[in-house]
Amino acid sequence: MSERKLPMAEPGDGAPPPPVEVEVSSFRLVGTLTVAGAIAGLAIVLIFQWAQPRIEAYQAMVLRQAITEVLGGPERYETVFLDSDGAFKANPVADTTGLDRIYVGYNQADDPVGVAVVGAEAGFQDVIRLIFGYDPGTGNVLGMKVLESKETPGLGDKIEKDSTFIREFQEVATLIQGVKRGRESGADEEVIMITGATISSKAIIDIINHRVAALRDPIDSYWSSPAVMTTGGGS
Amino acid sequence: MGDLLWILVSAMLVNNFTLVLFLGLCPFMGVSGRVSTAIRMGAANIFVLTITSMTASFLNAFVLPYAPYLRLISFIVVIASLVQIVETVIKKVSPTLFRELGIFLPLITTNCAILGLAIFQTNRGYDFVEGLFFAVGGGLGLTLALVLMASIREQTELADVPAMARGMGLVLILAGSLSLAFMGFAGLFSS
Amino acid sequence: MRATTPQQDLLRGIWRENPVLVQLLGLCPALAVTNTVANSLAMGLATFFVLLGSSILVSTFKTWIPKQVRISAYILIIATFVTIADLVLNALVPEIHKALGAFIALIVVNCMILGRQEAFASKRPVPRAILDAVGTGTGFLVALTMIGGFREVLGYGTFLGYPVFGSSFEPWIIMILPAGGFFTLGFLLLGFAWWEERKKERIRPRRWIHGVTHEVGGTV
């Protein structure tokens, strides 16, 4: 090919390069790209095989940690999926990726201690994703942990960092009522919201309430079914 | 319906693509102090964003479940081809528009907003319609930021700016102020 | 094209032609993930890896890539390296991977990388391409760490997680917000421009006294 000095393509220089003499067959063009694509694909697949087990292991560990935190340290947990007919089953269909799910925690004596539910809704800045523990026997929330949030640093992100607020969610009755500091009456279902971050706090409360309202019946029917080895109904 | 509206307004204002999510900064920094140019660039971006969103939804639904690791490569290949096609079509359909857009069309390929949209849409698991609202909202937000910056720069052309601040330093500080202003949109949809 | 020495190829990308601070390329990651020094380092290193890898490959295969499809080929190579970097980061340091989020994938459209391939790696032998990539990548890393350092120290009061100021320090939250990214880079550029102005003013009197004019700050 003739040596042509191509202009240096500075960023912002959108002028089309001068026409290059067509000396290369389109077969060679496509061929080069195909070969490059094949090699690239191969490299990626190999790295993927190495990386994927590690990635999945980490995600499983994070989930286990979160469930442990919100259910008060169960020995093991079992994932059950919401089937299309509105009931929870352990193995409804082969591909469970799109199904809603809860995690049933069992203690060392194999008694069920509660279920962990994930919820996500819009907060102040963006979507907040959290997991909370729920005891179908008493109807109480056992604990809450924020999984993902992009709330304002220093204000809204206190939903993650303020341990007093997080502790409010241990043993609180549903449906939760959020109250501002100074106006609490001490009722079972009250949670004191964070001063200066009421919208973020309210979002957390709403997420939990909406999930409980939506799933209370299926959870109750699953809880009292023989699938859950219960000796007298929960805690 | 409320959800879709939230996606649109959030992408446009609350989580503005340029001022909050930091996408599309190259055209944002380089936009001249001419509002008309900014509007045209914004429009071109909205167009490409919408088509990219549709293609990304399609890819995510039918092709990529079998090879999730090829996501990035397929996205970028699609985007590069899309821009190429759009360029050719515009050239044929309206040569005047093509001449006016000039530099901007090839630059859209490396505009992080396009690829960023595809990736955000995938990470959030938006379906086809949600993705469209996301793209339109994001594009409108991008255009809004471009137009605002262009009009401010138009004004500052005549202002007495100290020598050391001329150029990119000033643009960035202006951008920071705009970003602060847009923070006021947060909480727009609180329950 | 002017012939450049290997030393110039290596050093110019670090400061004089710094991709972020001088050429203003790759701004999206430079502002988005620099809220802590750890994130800045991770992004800088990931970009360094992608830049080095693609430069080596592009330079090695430059004679086999037809000119018509070279941009597509470069993008393919870069995208492959980015996918690999993404997978490796996710497997080895998942917390940082989560913090960097979508911006790892956006390394692909970092104009800096494609620019280096087009302007340099595709025209030079492999050793030179390596030097250029190392220089530019280091410059990118330096710039990101500077921005990240400012933002973390002022915005959190820590550096790499270690408290710097003591408990009475009230952090400047604005530095962590998106606006802080813009302001930090803006003030950095302002600072450099001011310094350049001062340099020029100091040279001018000398130039006049000797009655000899010579170029101020000649380019390499």
PDB file of N, CA and C in Angstrom, chain A residues 120-122, chain B residues 1-10 126 130 133 189:
ATOM      1  N   ALA A 120     -37.314  -2.355  46.713  1.00  0.00           N
ATOM      2  CA  ALA A 120     -36.621  -1.219  46.109  1.00  0.00           C
ATOM      3  C   ALA A 120     -37.637  -0.230  45.576  1.00  0.00           C
ATOM      4  N   GLU A 121     -37.427   1.015  45.916  1.00  0.00           N
ATOM      5  CA  GLU A 121     -38.303   2.062  45.389  1.00  0.00           C
ATOM      6  C   GLU A 121     -37.522   3.359  45.314  1.00  0.00           C
ATOM      7  N   ALA A 122     -38.120   4.356  44.681  1.00  0.00           N
ATOM      8  CA  ALA A 122     -37.443   5.640  44.552  1.00  0.00           C
ATOM      9  C   ALA A 122     -37.354   6.334  45.901  1.00  0.00           C
TER      10      ALA A 122
ATOM     11  N   MET B   1     -47.921   4.077  35.211  1.00  0.00           N
ATOM     12  CA  MET B   1     -47.674   5.341  34.487  1.00  0.00           C
ATOM     13  C   MET B   1     -46.824   6.279  35.334  1.00  0.00           C
ATOM     14  N   GLY B   2     -47.088   6.266  36.641  1.00  0.00           N
ATOM     15  CA  GLY B   2     -46.296   7.121  37.516  1.00  0.00           C
ATOM     16  C   GLY B   2     -44.836   6.764  37.458  1.00  0.00           C
ATOM     17  N   ASP B   3     -44.584   5.454  37.368  1.00  0.00           N
ATOM     18  CA  ASP B   3     -43.199   4.995  37.281  1.00  0.00           C
ATOM     19  C   ASP B   3     -42.506   5.551  36.058  1.00  0.00           C
ATOM     20  N   LEU B   4     -43.172   5.475  34.903  1.00  0.00           N
ATOM     21  CA  LEU B   4     -42.558   5.944  33.665  1.00  0.00           C
ATOM     22  C   LEU B   4     -42.280   7.434  33.755  1.00  0.00           C
ATOM     23  N   LEU B   5     -43.213   8.157  34.325  1.00  0.00           N
ATOM     24  CA  LEU B   5     -43.005   9.595  34.450  1.00  0.00           C
ATOM     25  C   LEU B   5     -41.807   9.880  35.350  1.00  0.00           C
ATOM     26  N   TRP B   6     -41.698   9.084  36.429  1.00  0.00           N
ATOM     27  CA  TRP B   6     -40.546   9.279  37.314  1.00  0.00           C
ATOM     28  C   TRP B   6     -39.249   9.014  36.573  1.00  0.00           C
ATOM     29  N   ILE B   7     -39.230   7.963  35.750  1.00  0.00           N
ATOM     30  CA  ILE B   7     -38.010   7.650  35.003  1.00  0.00           C
ATOM     31  C   ILE B   7     -37.646   8.817  34.098  1.00  0.00           C
ATOM     32  N   LEU B   8     -38.646   9.362  33.413  1.00  0.00           N
ATOM     33  CA  LEU B   8     -38.383  10.456  32.481  1.00  0.00           C
ATOM     34  C   LEU B   8     -37.859  11.679  33.214  1.00  0.00           C
ATOM     35  N   VAL B   9     -38.581  12.099  34.253  1.00  0.00           N
ATOM     36  CA  VAL B   9     -38.192  13.326  34.950  1.00  0.00           C
ATOM     37  C   VAL B   9     -36.881  13.137  35.698  1.00  0.00           C
ATOM     38  N   SER B  10     -36.696  11.947  36.244  1.00  0.00           N
ATOM     39  CA  SER B  10     -35.448  11.686  36.962  1.00  0.00           C
ATOM     40  C   SER B  10     -34.263  11.778  36.022  1.00  0.00           C
ATOM     41  N   TYR B 126     -34.326  -2.088  32.905  1.00  0.00           N
ATOM     42  CA  TYR B 126     -35.502  -1.475  32.278  1.00  0.00           C
ATOM     43  C   TYR B 126     -35.966  -2.309  31.099  1.00  0.00           C
ATOM     44  N   GLU B 130     -39.724   1.378  29.366  1.00  0.00           N
ATOM     45  CA  GLU B 130     -38.987   2.131  30.382  1.00  0.00           C
ATOM     46  C   GLU B 130     -37.692   2.671  29.796  1.00  0.00           C
ATOM     47  N   PHE B 133     -38.360   5.815  27.719  1.00  0.00           N
ATOM     48  CA  PHE B 133     -38.572   7.000  28.546  1.00  0.00           C
ATOM     49  C   PHE B 133     -37.250   7.478  29.132  1.00  0.00           C
ATOM     50  N   PHE B 189     -40.320  13.957  43.408  1.00  0.00           N
ATOM     51  CA  PHE B 189     -41.401  12.977  43.363  1.00  0.00           C
ATOM     52  C   PHE B 189     -41.576  12.269  44.690  1.00  0.00           C
TER      53      PHE B 189
END
